[in-house]
């Protein structure tokens, strides 16, 4: 009998550590908007090229340290689902960078949060997974929020940025469904593969478009730092922490990314949020929270910029 309290205390401590790691992941991911805003000259493909290099080196090292296995062999073992998921991540990364460069960080971050709903719909279509009635209601409410947000057509850049943010959310939904299709429980090899493919694809695009692969020390340094800390370390924290945190808390903790993203650019750069974004964002966040609370037994798709 005396062992039970010790077991409960150990379980609670492990869960608290998991929650702290998931929250830290959300905080790290939330810095993407600020990082992109701080870049002076580099374009989407140049940022992606350098960020992918540092991401691949970081995750390759983490995989070796965690498993003792060859990261390239593990990436190949993900098969077709891994390739599809990796391409989905590349689309998500590219859309996210473009969105932040062309619309407000608040708009982009809130629209990224649509990804779990898109994953639910894709999972129903591709995998035949059942979607709860409450989730369908939440999706309908979320669409109203998205509609309010994208209704502000003050400029073509805002429209294209909103579309890119939704495309980014779709790309991550594809990644989520691809992992489920391959029954993969380990994200790191697939993300490592996405980094390798992104290096090749973005390098070719830069060469074809005449974009220089030589960046200023400032822009290159920010892009490399984002690859390691904003994406790589954030994903590592989420992977470890999510194993001991219930789905409902994963969803709510991951909202740190959405909430804090606009805060950083407001504190550092003074970028404000419009009424339309606040209204639509509140509706969208309400849909996400409602879906999470109503489905505590449902495993939530992983969320990342």
PDB file of C-alpha atoms in Angstrom:
ATOM      1  CA  UNK A   1       0.000   0.000   0.000  1.00  0.00           C
ATOM      2  CA  UNK A   2       2.854   2.390   0.742  1.00  0.00           C
ATOM      3  CA  UNK A   3       4.090   2.055  -2.850  1.00  0.00           C
ATOM      4  CA  UNK A   4       0.893   3.491  -4.356  1.00  0.00           C
ATOM      5  CA  UNK A   5       1.407   7.137  -3.318  1.00  0.00           C
ATOM      6  CA  UNK A   6       4.998   6.957  -4.567  1.00  0.00           C
ATOM      7  CA  UNK A   7       3.767   5.628  -7.929  1.00  0.00           C
ATOM      8  CA  UNK A   8       1.116   8.356  -8.163  1.00  0.00           C
ATOM      9  CA  UNK A   9       3.663  11.047  -7.281  1.00  0.00           C
ATOM     10  CA  UNK A  10       6.029   9.712  -9.952  1.00  0.00           C
ATOM     11  CA  UNK A  11       3.219   9.627 -12.524  1.00  0.00           C
ATOM     12  CA  UNK A  12       2.171  13.190 -11.677  1.00  0.00           C
ATOM     13  CA  UNK A  13       5.757  14.414 -11.883  1.00  0.00           C
ATOM     14  CA  UNK A  14       6.200  12.756 -15.291  1.00  0.00           C
ATOM     15  CA  UNK A  15       2.960  14.292 -16.518  1.00  0.00           C
ATOM     16  CA  UNK A  16       3.975  17.735 -15.270  1.00  0.00           C
ATOM     17  CA  UNK A  17       7.309  17.444 -17.067  1.00  0.00           C
ATOM     18  CA  UNK A  18       5.463  16.403 -20.216  1.00  0.00           C
ATOM     19  CA  UNK A  19       3.113  19.370 -19.959  1.00  0.00           C
ATOM     20  CA  UNK A  20       6.051  21.729 -19.445  1.00  0.00           C
ATOM     21  CA  UNK A  21       7.816  20.323 -22.523  1.00  0.00           C
ATOM     22  CA  UNK A  22       4.690  20.620 -24.702  1.00  0.00           C
ATOM     23  CA  UNK A  23       4.146  24.193 -23.534  1.00  0.00           C
ATOM     24  CA  UNK A  24       7.809  24.979 -24.221  1.00  0.00           C
ATOM     25  CA  UNK A  25       7.374  23.570 -27.723  1.00  0.00           C
ATOM     26  CA  UNK A  26       4.464  25.948 -28.304  1.00  0.00           C
ATOM     27  CA  UNK A  27       6.551  28.870 -27.039  1.00  0.00           C
ATOM     28  CA  UNK A  28       9.431  27.976 -29.368  1.00  0.00           C
ATOM     29  CA  UNK A  29       7.098  27.576 -32.369  1.00  0.00           C
ATOM     30  CA  UNK A  30       5.471  30.921 -31.563  1.00  0.00           C
ATOM     31  CA  UNK A  31       8.738  32.741 -32.316  1.00  0.00           C
ATOM     32  CA  UNK A  32       8.502  31.965 -36.038  1.00  0.00           C
ATOM     33  CA  UNK A  33       6.616  35.157 -36.835  1.00  0.00           C
ATOM     34  CA  UNK A  34       9.169  37.321 -35.053  1.00  0.00           C
ATOM     35  CA  UNK A  35      12.045  35.482 -36.713  1.00  0.00           C
ATOM     36  CA  UNK A  36      10.610  36.007 -40.204  1.00  0.00           C
ATOM     37  CA  UNK A  37       9.854  39.667 -39.446  1.00  0.00           C
ATOM     38  CA  UNK A  38      13.483  40.247 -38.357  1.00  0.00           C
ATOM     39  CA  UNK A  39      14.879  39.020 -41.684  1.00  0.00           C
ATOM     40  CA  UNK A  40      15.857  41.961 -43.883  1.00  0.00           C
ATOM     41  CA  UNK A  41      16.259  40.740 -47.460  1.00  0.00           C
ATOM     42  CA  UNK A  42      16.010  36.953 -47.837  1.00  0.00           C
ATOM     43  CA  UNK A  43      13.008  35.491 -49.634  1.00  0.00           C
ATOM     44  CA  UNK A  44      10.953  32.402 -48.891  1.00  0.00           C
ATOM     45  CA  UNK A  45      13.149  29.894 -50.727  1.00  0.00           C
ATOM     46  CA  UNK A  46      16.393  31.297 -49.345  1.00  0.00           C
ATOM     47  CA  UNK A  47      15.071  31.169 -45.788  1.00  0.00           C
ATOM     48  CA  UNK A  48      13.820  27.630 -46.320  1.00  0.00           C
ATOM     49  CA  UNK A  49      17.182  26.514 -47.737  1.00  0.00           C
ATOM     50  CA  UNK A  50      19.226  27.611 -44.727  1.00  0.00           C
ATOM     51  CA  UNK A  51      16.579  26.659 -42.173  1.00  0.00           C
ATOM     52  CA  UNK A  52      16.374  23.166 -43.691  1.00  0.00           C
ATOM     53  CA  UNK A  53      20.134  22.684 -43.497  1.00  0.00           C
ATOM     54  CA  UNK A  54      20.287  23.494 -39.791  1.00  0.00           C
ATOM     55  CA  UNK A  55      17.080  21.525 -39.105  1.00  0.00           C
ATOM     56  CA  UNK A  56      18.466  18.417 -40.826  1.00  0.00           C
ATOM     57  CA  UNK A  57      21.803  18.596 -39.014  1.00  0.00           C
ATOM     58  CA  UNK A  58      20.074  19.080 -35.662  1.00  0.00           C
ATOM     59  CA  UNK A  59      17.501  16.304 -36.093  1.00  0.00           C
ATOM     60  CA  UNK A  60      20.070  13.918 -37.563  1.00  0.00           C
ATOM     61  CA  UNK A  61      22.174  14.379 -34.434  1.00  0.00           C
ATOM     62  CA  UNK A  62      19.152  13.976 -32.144  1.00  0.00           C
ATOM     63  CA  UNK A  63      18.090  10.751 -33.884  1.00  0.00           C
ATOM     64  CA  UNK A  64      21.561   9.254 -33.510  1.00  0.00           C
ATOM     65  CA  UNK A  65      21.743  10.199 -29.828  1.00  0.00           C
ATOM     66  CA  UNK A  66      18.224   8.944 -29.063  1.00  0.00           C
ATOM     67  CA  UNK A  67      18.248   5.691 -31.043  1.00  0.00           C
ATOM     68  CA  UNK A  68      21.847   4.948 -31.977  1.00  0.00           C
ATOM     69  CA  UNK A  69      20.605   4.280 -35.517  1.00  0.00           C
ATOM     70  CA  UNK A  70      21.412   5.769 -38.907  1.00  0.00           C
ATOM     71  CA  UNK A  71      19.008   8.707 -39.471  1.00  0.00           C
ATOM     72  CA  UNK A  72      19.158   8.265 -43.248  1.00  0.00           C
ATOM     73  CA  UNK A  73      18.129   4.610 -42.923  1.00  0.00           C
ATOM     74  CA  UNK A  74      15.283   5.579 -40.589  1.00  0.00           C
ATOM     75  CA  UNK A  75      14.141   8.237 -43.053  1.00  0.00           C
ATOM     76  CA  UNK A  76      14.113   5.676 -45.888  1.00  0.00           C
ATOM     77  CA  UNK A  77      12.171   3.253 -43.687  1.00  0.00           C
ATOM     78  CA  UNK A  78       9.250   5.689 -43.513  1.00  0.00           C
ATOM     79  CA  UNK A  79       8.455   4.672 -47.122  1.00  0.00           C
ATOM     80  CA  UNK A  80       5.856   6.390 -49.287  1.00  0.00           C
ATOM     81  CA  UNK A  81       3.882   7.775 -46.315  1.00  0.00           C
ATOM     82  CA  UNK A  82       7.088   9.369 -45.089  1.00  0.00           C
ATOM     83  CA  UNK A  83       7.758  10.981 -48.477  1.00  0.00           C
ATOM     84  CA  UNK A  84       4.183  12.275 -48.738  1.00  0.00           C
ATOM     85  CA  UNK A  85       4.345  13.556 -45.176  1.00  0.00           C
ATOM     86  CA  UNK A  86       7.709  15.199 -45.805  1.00  0.00           C
ATOM     87  CA  UNK A  87       6.378  16.966 -48.904  1.00  0.00           C
ATOM     88  CA  UNK A  88       3.368  18.083 -46.882  1.00  0.00           C
ATOM     89  CA  UNK A  89       5.718  19.581 -44.303  1.00  0.00           C
ATOM     90  CA  UNK A  90       7.678  21.399 -46.999  1.00  0.00           C
ATOM     91  CA  UNK A  91       4.419  22.912 -48.233  1.00  0.00           C
ATOM     92  CA  UNK A  92       3.534  23.824 -44.652  1.00  0.00           C
ATOM     93  CA  UNK A  93       6.895  25.486 -44.018  1.00  0.00           C
ATOM     94  CA  UNK A  94       6.863  27.382 -47.307  1.00  0.00           C
ATOM     95  CA  UNK A  95       3.290  28.584 -46.887  1.00  0.00           C
ATOM     96  CA  UNK A  96       3.979  29.669 -43.318  1.00  0.00           C
ATOM     97  CA  UNK A  97       6.999  31.783 -44.258  1.00  0.00           C
ATOM     98  CA  UNK A  98       5.202  33.414 -47.184  1.00  0.00           C
ATOM     99  CA  UNK A  99       2.096  34.064 -45.081  1.00  0.00           C
ATOM    100  CA  UNK A 100       4.048  35.799 -42.337  1.00  0.00           C
ATOM    101  CA  UNK A 101       5.872  37.923 -44.904  1.00  0.00           C
ATOM    102  CA  UNK A 102       2.627  39.057 -46.555  1.00  0.00           C
ATOM    103  CA  UNK A 103      -0.023  39.238 -43.819  1.00  0.00           C
ATOM    104  CA  UNK A 104      -0.101  39.930 -40.100  1.00  0.00           C
ATOM    105  CA  UNK A 105       1.491  37.408 -37.762  1.00  0.00           C
ATOM    106  CA  UNK A 106      -1.789  37.160 -35.836  1.00  0.00           C
ATOM    107  CA  UNK A 107      -3.711  36.294 -38.994  1.00  0.00           C
ATOM    108  CA  UNK A 108      -1.159  33.706 -40.041  1.00  0.00           C
ATOM    109  CA  UNK A 109      -0.866  32.045 -36.626  1.00  0.00           C
ATOM    110  CA  UNK A 110      -4.617  31.789 -36.151  1.00  0.00           C
ATOM    111  CA  UNK A 111      -5.151  30.317 -39.610  1.00  0.00           C
ATOM    112  CA  UNK A 112      -2.381  27.761 -38.978  1.00  0.00           C
ATOM    113  CA  UNK A 113      -4.550  26.497 -36.103  1.00  0.00           C
ATOM    114  CA  UNK A 114      -7.107  25.164 -38.601  1.00  0.00           C
ATOM    115  CA  UNK A 115      -4.755  22.244 -39.308  1.00  0.00           C
ATOM    116  CA  UNK A 116      -6.262  19.716 -36.825  1.00  0.00           C
ATOM    117  CA  UNK A 117      -9.699  20.193 -38.403  1.00  0.00           C
ATOM    118  CA  UNK A 118      -8.282  19.708 -41.899  1.00  0.00           C
ATOM    119  CA  UNK A 119      -6.504  16.582 -40.649  1.00  0.00           C
ATOM    120  CA  UNK A 120      -9.817  15.256 -39.328  1.00  0.00           C
ATOM    121  CA  UNK A 121     -11.483  15.722 -42.725  1.00  0.00           C
ATOM    122  CA  UNK A 122      -8.531  14.221 -44.619  1.00  0.00           C
ATOM    123  CA  UNK A 123      -8.437  11.317 -42.183  1.00  0.00           C
ATOM    124  CA  UNK A 124     -12.086  10.640 -42.928  1.00  0.00           C
ATOM    125  CA  UNK A 125     -11.507  10.755 -46.700  1.00  0.00           C
ATOM    126  CA  UNK A 126      -8.163   8.957 -46.923  1.00  0.00           C
ATOM    127  CA  UNK A 127      -8.221   6.604 -43.938  1.00  0.00           C
ATOM    128  CA  UNK A 128     -11.944   6.206 -43.311  1.00  0.00           C
ATOM    129  CA  UNK A 129     -11.505   7.451 -39.752  1.00  0.00           C
ATOM    130  CA  UNK A 130     -14.663   8.424 -37.934  1.00  0.00           C
ATOM    131  CA  UNK A 131     -15.122  12.115 -37.199  1.00  0.00           C
ATOM    132  CA  UNK A 132     -17.133  12.885 -34.072  1.00  0.00           C
ATOM    133  CA  UNK A 133     -20.291  14.948 -34.404  1.00  0.00           C
ATOM    134  CA  UNK A 134     -18.801  17.508 -32.022  1.00  0.00           C
ATOM    135  CA  UNK A 135     -15.801  17.864 -34.312  1.00  0.00           C
ATOM    136  CA  UNK A 136     -18.032  18.547 -37.329  1.00  0.00           C
ATOM    137  CA  UNK A 137     -19.765  21.272 -35.319  1.00  0.00           C
ATOM    138  CA  UNK A 138     -16.392  22.689 -34.303  1.00  0.00           C
ATOM    139  CA  UNK A 139     -15.260  22.655 -37.934  1.00  0.00           C
ATOM    140  CA  UNK A 140     -18.373  24.595 -38.959  1.00  0.00           C
ATOM    141  CA  UNK A 141     -17.743  27.180 -36.236  1.00  0.00           C
ATOM    142  CA  UNK A 142     -14.057  27.366 -37.178  1.00  0.00           C
ATOM    143  CA  UNK A 143     -14.995  28.042 -40.807  1.00  0.00           C
ATOM    144  CA  UNK A 144     -17.105  30.986 -39.654  1.00  0.00           C
ATOM    145  CA  UNK A 145     -14.094  32.361 -37.795  1.00  0.00           C
ATOM    146  CA  UNK A 146     -11.850  31.850 -40.818  1.00  0.00           C
ATOM    147  CA  UNK A 147     -14.441  33.552 -43.019  1.00  0.00           C
ATOM    148  CA  UNK A 148     -14.474  36.593 -40.733  1.00  0.00           C
ATOM    149  CA  UNK A 149     -10.692  36.790 -40.750  1.00  0.00           C
ATOM    150  CA  UNK A 150     -10.209  36.516 -44.525  1.00  0.00           C
ATOM    151  CA  UNK A 151     -13.087  38.916 -45.218  1.00  0.00           C
ATOM    152  CA  UNK A 152     -10.713  41.803 -44.562  1.00  0.00           C
ATOM    153  CA  UNK A 153      -9.495  42.350 -48.127  1.00  0.00           C
ATOM    154  CA  UNK A 154      -7.620  45.553 -47.499  1.00  0.00           C
ATOM    155  CA  UNK A 155      -4.861  44.506 -49.881  1.00  0.00           C
ATOM    156  CA  UNK A 156      -3.813  41.739 -52.242  1.00  0.00           C
ATOM    157  CA  UNK A 157      -0.949  40.865 -49.942  1.00  0.00           C
ATOM    158  CA  UNK A 158      -3.395  40.121 -47.136  1.00  0.00           C
ATOM    159  CA  UNK A 159      -5.487  37.868 -49.369  1.00  0.00           C
ATOM    160  CA  UNK A 160      -2.478  35.932 -50.674  1.00  0.00           C
ATOM    161  CA  UNK A 161      -1.040  35.709 -47.163  1.00  0.00           C
ATOM    162  CA  UNK A 162      -4.281  34.306 -45.769  1.00  0.00           C
ATOM    163  CA  UNK A 163      -4.434  31.734 -48.571  1.00  0.00           C
ATOM    164  CA  UNK A 164      -0.803  30.783 -47.942  1.00  0.00           C
ATOM    165  CA  UNK A 165      -1.552  30.334 -44.220  1.00  0.00           C
ATOM    166  CA  UNK A 166      -4.471  28.035 -45.028  1.00  0.00           C
ATOM    167  CA  UNK A 167      -2.232  26.169 -47.482  1.00  0.00           C
ATOM    168  CA  UNK A 168       0.318  25.768 -44.699  1.00  0.00           C
ATOM    169  CA  UNK A 169      -2.364  24.334 -42.407  1.00  0.00           C
ATOM    170  CA  UNK A 170      -3.362  21.910 -45.168  1.00  0.00           C
ATOM    171  CA  UNK A 171       0.258  20.869 -45.673  1.00  0.00           C
ATOM    172  CA  UNK A 172       0.618  19.984 -42.013  1.00  0.00           C
ATOM    173  CA  UNK A 173      -2.691  18.131 -42.104  1.00  0.00           C
ATOM    174  CA  UNK A 174      -1.297  16.044 -44.975  1.00  0.00           C
ATOM    175  CA  UNK A 175       1.775  15.308 -42.858  1.00  0.00           C
ATOM    176  CA  UNK A 176      -0.401  14.207 -39.936  1.00  0.00           C
ATOM    177  CA  UNK A 177      -2.562  11.903 -42.050  1.00  0.00           C
ATOM    178  CA  UNK A 178       0.474  10.460 -43.845  1.00  0.00           C
ATOM    179  CA  UNK A 179       2.010   9.498 -40.519  1.00  0.00           C
ATOM    180  CA  UNK A 180      -1.229   7.809 -39.488  1.00  0.00           C
ATOM    181  CA  UNK A 181      -1.392   6.019 -42.847  1.00  0.00           C
ATOM    182  CA  UNK A 182       2.095   4.669 -42.260  1.00  0.00           C
ATOM    183  CA  UNK A 183       1.196   3.925 -38.627  1.00  0.00           C
ATOM    184  CA  UNK A 184       4.290   5.857 -37.600  1.00  0.00           C
ATOM    185  CA  UNK A 185       4.624   6.820 -33.958  1.00  0.00           C
ATOM    186  CA  UNK A 186       7.933   8.609 -34.431  1.00  0.00           C
ATOM    187  CA  UNK A 187       7.875  12.008 -36.120  1.00  0.00           C
ATOM    188  CA  UNK A 188      11.574  12.802 -36.163  1.00  0.00           C
ATOM    189  CA  UNK A 189      12.664  10.599 -39.124  1.00  0.00           C
ATOM    190  CA  UNK A 190       9.853  11.979 -41.312  1.00  0.00           C
ATOM    191  CA  UNK A 191      10.731  15.554 -40.370  1.00  0.00           C
ATOM    192  CA  UNK A 192      14.412  14.783 -40.965  1.00  0.00           C
ATOM    193  CA  UNK A 193      13.432  13.540 -44.433  1.00  0.00           C
ATOM    194  CA  UNK A 194      11.466  16.747 -45.039  1.00  0.00           C
ATOM    195  CA  UNK A 195      14.588  18.741 -44.234  1.00  0.00           C
ATOM    196  CA  UNK A 196      16.690  16.749 -46.701  1.00  0.00           C
ATOM    197  CA  UNK A 197      14.112  17.066 -49.484  1.00  0.00           C
ATOM    198  CA  UNK A 198      13.652  20.764 -48.730  1.00  0.00           C
ATOM    199  CA  UNK A 199      17.387  21.380 -49.153  1.00  0.00           C
ATOM    200  CA  UNK A 200      17.258  19.852 -52.629  1.00  0.00           C
ATOM    201  CA  UNK A 201      13.997  21.478 -53.716  1.00  0.00           C
ATOM    202  CA  UNK A 202      14.712  24.962 -52.400  1.00  0.00           C
ATOM    203  CA  UNK A 203      18.268  24.860 -53.735  1.00  0.00           C
ATOM    204  CA  UNK A 204      16.988  24.018 -57.215  1.00  0.00           C
ATOM    205  CA  UNK A 205      14.293  26.715 -57.034  1.00  0.00           C
ATOM    206  CA  UNK A 206      16.857  29.320 -55.981  1.00  0.00           C
ATOM    207  CA  UNK A 207      19.116  28.377 -58.877  1.00  0.00           C
ATOM    208  CA  UNK A 208      16.253  28.407 -61.410  1.00  0.00           C
ATOM    209  CA  UNK A 209      14.918  31.751 -60.203  1.00  0.00           C
ATOM    210  CA  UNK A 210      18.304  33.380 -59.866  1.00  0.00           C
ATOM    211  CA  UNK A 211      17.973  33.842 -56.113  1.00  0.00           C
ATOM    212  CA  UNK A 212      21.378  33.952 -54.491  1.00  0.00           C
ATOM    213  CA  UNK A 213      22.311  31.250 -52.014  1.00  0.00           C
ATOM    214  CA  UNK A 214      24.635  33.730 -50.327  1.00  0.00           C
ATOM    215  CA  UNK A 215      22.796  35.641 -47.607  1.00  0.00           C
ATOM    216  CA  UNK A 216      23.877  38.380 -45.268  1.00  0.00           C
ATOM    217  CA  UNK A 217      25.249  37.175 -41.952  1.00  0.00           C
ATOM    218  CA  UNK A 218      22.136  38.571 -40.235  1.00  0.00           C
ATOM    219  CA  UNK A 219      19.570  36.843 -42.468  1.00  0.00           C
ATOM    220  CA  UNK A 220      21.510  33.596 -42.648  1.00  0.00           C
ATOM    221  CA  UNK A 221      22.032  33.560 -38.889  1.00  0.00           C
ATOM    222  CA  UNK A 222      18.330  34.014 -38.176  1.00  0.00           C
ATOM    223  CA  UNK A 223      17.333  31.312 -40.687  1.00  0.00           C
ATOM    224  CA  UNK A 224      19.829  28.827 -39.224  1.00  0.00           C
ATOM    225  CA  UNK A 225      18.795  29.641 -35.660  1.00  0.00           C
ATOM    226  CA  UNK A 226      15.129  29.088 -36.553  1.00  0.00           C
ATOM    227  CA  UNK A 227      15.921  25.662 -37.974  1.00  0.00           C
ATOM    228  CA  UNK A 228      17.569  24.530 -34.752  1.00  0.00           C
ATOM    229  CA  UNK A 229      15.522  26.200 -32.023  1.00  0.00           C
ATOM    230  CA  UNK A 230      12.161  27.196 -33.497  1.00  0.00           C
ATOM    231  CA  UNK A 231      11.485  23.968 -35.452  1.00  0.00           C
ATOM    232  CA  UNK A 232      13.975  21.330 -34.316  1.00  0.00           C
ATOM    233  CA  UNK A 233      14.091  21.873 -30.560  1.00  0.00           C
ATOM    234  CA  UNK A 234      10.367  22.647 -30.485  1.00  0.00           C
ATOM    235  CA  UNK A 235       9.572  19.369 -32.212  1.00  0.00           C
ATOM    236  CA  UNK A 236      11.897  17.421 -29.921  1.00  0.00           C
ATOM    237  CA  UNK A 237      10.189  18.870 -26.823  1.00  0.00           C
ATOM    238  CA  UNK A 238       6.757  18.076 -28.247  1.00  0.00           C
ATOM    239  CA  UNK A 239       7.721  14.509 -29.202  1.00  0.00           C
ATOM    240  CA  UNK A 240       8.982  13.727 -25.707  1.00  0.00           C
ATOM    241  CA  UNK A 241       6.290  15.613 -23.802  1.00  0.00           C
ATOM    242  CA  UNK A 242       3.294  14.418 -25.807  1.00  0.00           C
ATOM    243  CA  UNK A 243       3.858  10.798 -24.739  1.00  0.00           C
ATOM    244  CA  UNK A 244       2.621  11.547 -21.195  1.00  0.00           C
ATOM    245  CA  UNK A 245       0.071  14.332 -21.781  1.00  0.00           C
ATOM    246  CA  UNK A 246      -3.648  13.675 -22.489  1.00  0.00           C
ATOM    247  CA  UNK A 247      -5.010  14.795 -25.848  1.00  0.00           C
ATOM    248  CA  UNK A 248      -7.169  17.609 -24.485  1.00  0.00           C
ATOM    249  CA  UNK A 249      -4.195  19.161 -22.714  1.00  0.00           C
ATOM    250  CA  UNK A 250      -2.034  18.765 -25.823  1.00  0.00           C
ATOM    251  CA  UNK A 251      -4.528  20.850 -27.763  1.00  0.00           C
ATOM    252  CA  UNK A 252      -4.820  23.550 -25.131  1.00  0.00           C
ATOM    253  CA  UNK A 253      -1.084  23.752 -24.456  1.00  0.00           C
ATOM    254  CA  UNK A 254      -0.322  23.957 -28.183  1.00  0.00           C
ATOM    255  CA  UNK A 255      -2.449  27.134 -28.321  1.00  0.00           C
ATOM    256  CA  UNK A 256       0.558  28.870 -26.739  1.00  0.00           C
ATOM    257  CA  UNK A 257       1.931  29.079 -30.293  1.00  0.00           C
ATOM    258  CA  UNK A 258      -1.169  30.853 -31.592  1.00  0.00           C
ATOM    259  CA  UNK A 259      -1.552  33.194 -28.629  1.00  0.00           C
ATOM    260  CA  UNK A 260       2.105  34.128 -28.107  1.00  0.00           C
ATOM    261  CA  UNK A 261       3.071  34.532 -31.789  1.00  0.00           C
ATOM    262  CA  UNK A 262       1.383  37.947 -32.179  1.00  0.00           C
ATOM    263  CA  UNK A 263       2.585  38.989 -28.710  1.00  0.00           C
ATOM    264  CA  UNK A 264       6.290  38.723 -29.644  1.00  0.00           C
ATOM    265  CA  UNK A 265       5.958  40.887 -32.756  1.00  0.00           C
ATOM    266  CA  UNK A 266       3.866  43.393 -30.809  1.00  0.00           C
ATOM    267  CA  UNK A 267       6.436  43.641 -27.993  1.00  0.00           C
ATOM    268  CA  UNK A 268       9.490  43.816 -30.264  1.00  0.00           C
ATOM    269  CA  UNK A 269       8.189  45.464 -33.439  1.00  0.00           C
ATOM    270  CA  UNK A 270       4.949  47.115 -32.372  1.00  0.00           C
ATOM    271  CA  UNK A 271       2.776  45.177 -34.860  1.00  0.00           C
ATOM    272  CA  UNK A 272      -0.862  45.467 -33.809  1.00  0.00           C
ATOM    273  CA  UNK A 273      -3.882  43.242 -34.419  1.00  0.00           C
ATOM    274  CA  UNK A 274      -7.012  44.474 -36.233  1.00  0.00           C
ATOM    275  CA  UNK A 275     -10.584  44.096 -35.025  1.00  0.00           C
ATOM    276  CA  UNK A 276     -11.447  41.636 -37.804  1.00  0.00           C
ATOM    277  CA  UNK A 277      -8.572  39.356 -36.844  1.00  0.00           C
ATOM    278  CA  UNK A 278      -9.500  39.506 -33.159  1.00  0.00           C
ATOM    279  CA  UNK A 279     -13.142  38.696 -33.872  1.00  0.00           C
ATOM    280  CA  UNK A 280     -12.492  35.841 -36.268  1.00  0.00           C
ATOM    281  CA  UNK A 281      -9.633  34.558 -34.128  1.00  0.00           C
ATOM    282  CA  UNK A 282     -11.822  34.446 -31.029  1.00  0.00           C
ATOM    283  CA  UNK A 283     -14.416  32.364 -32.909  1.00  0.00           C
ATOM    284  CA  UNK A 284     -11.698  30.042 -34.216  1.00  0.00           C
ATOM    285  CA  UNK A 285     -10.046  29.589 -30.829  1.00  0.00           C
ATOM    286  CA  UNK A 286     -13.451  28.904 -29.303  1.00  0.00           C
ATOM    287  CA  UNK A 287     -14.005  26.130 -31.840  1.00  0.00           C
ATOM    288  CA  UNK A 288     -10.596  24.598 -31.104  1.00  0.00           C
ATOM    289  CA  UNK A 289     -11.044  24.710 -27.327  1.00  0.00           C
ATOM    290  CA  UNK A 290     -14.589  23.357 -27.583  1.00  0.00           C
ATOM    291  CA  UNK A 291     -13.427  20.454 -29.741  1.00  0.00           C
ATOM    292  CA  UNK A 292     -10.606  19.669 -27.329  1.00  0.00           C
ATOM    293  CA  UNK A 293     -12.791  19.699 -24.222  1.00  0.00           C
ATOM    294  CA  UNK A 294     -15.464  17.574 -25.884  1.00  0.00           C
ATOM    295  CA  UNK A 295     -13.008  14.916 -26.992  1.00  0.00           C
ATOM    296  CA  UNK A 296     -10.611  14.126 -24.178  1.00  0.00           C
ATOM    297  CA  UNK A 297     -10.318  10.515 -25.325  1.00  0.00           C
ATOM    298  CA  UNK A 298      -9.376  11.436 -28.876  1.00  0.00           C
ATOM    299  CA  UNK A 299      -5.706  11.638 -29.783  1.00  0.00           C
ATOM    300  CA  UNK A 300      -5.055  15.118 -31.155  1.00  0.00           C
ATOM    301  CA  UNK A 301      -2.972  15.637 -34.344  1.00  0.00           C
ATOM    302  CA  UNK A 302       0.356  17.299 -33.703  1.00  0.00           C
ATOM    303  CA  UNK A 303       0.503  21.078 -34.509  1.00  0.00           C
ATOM    304  CA  UNK A 304       3.711  23.000 -35.945  1.00  0.00           C
ATOM    305  CA  UNK A 305       4.555  26.188 -38.036  1.00  0.00           C
TER     306      UNK A 305
END
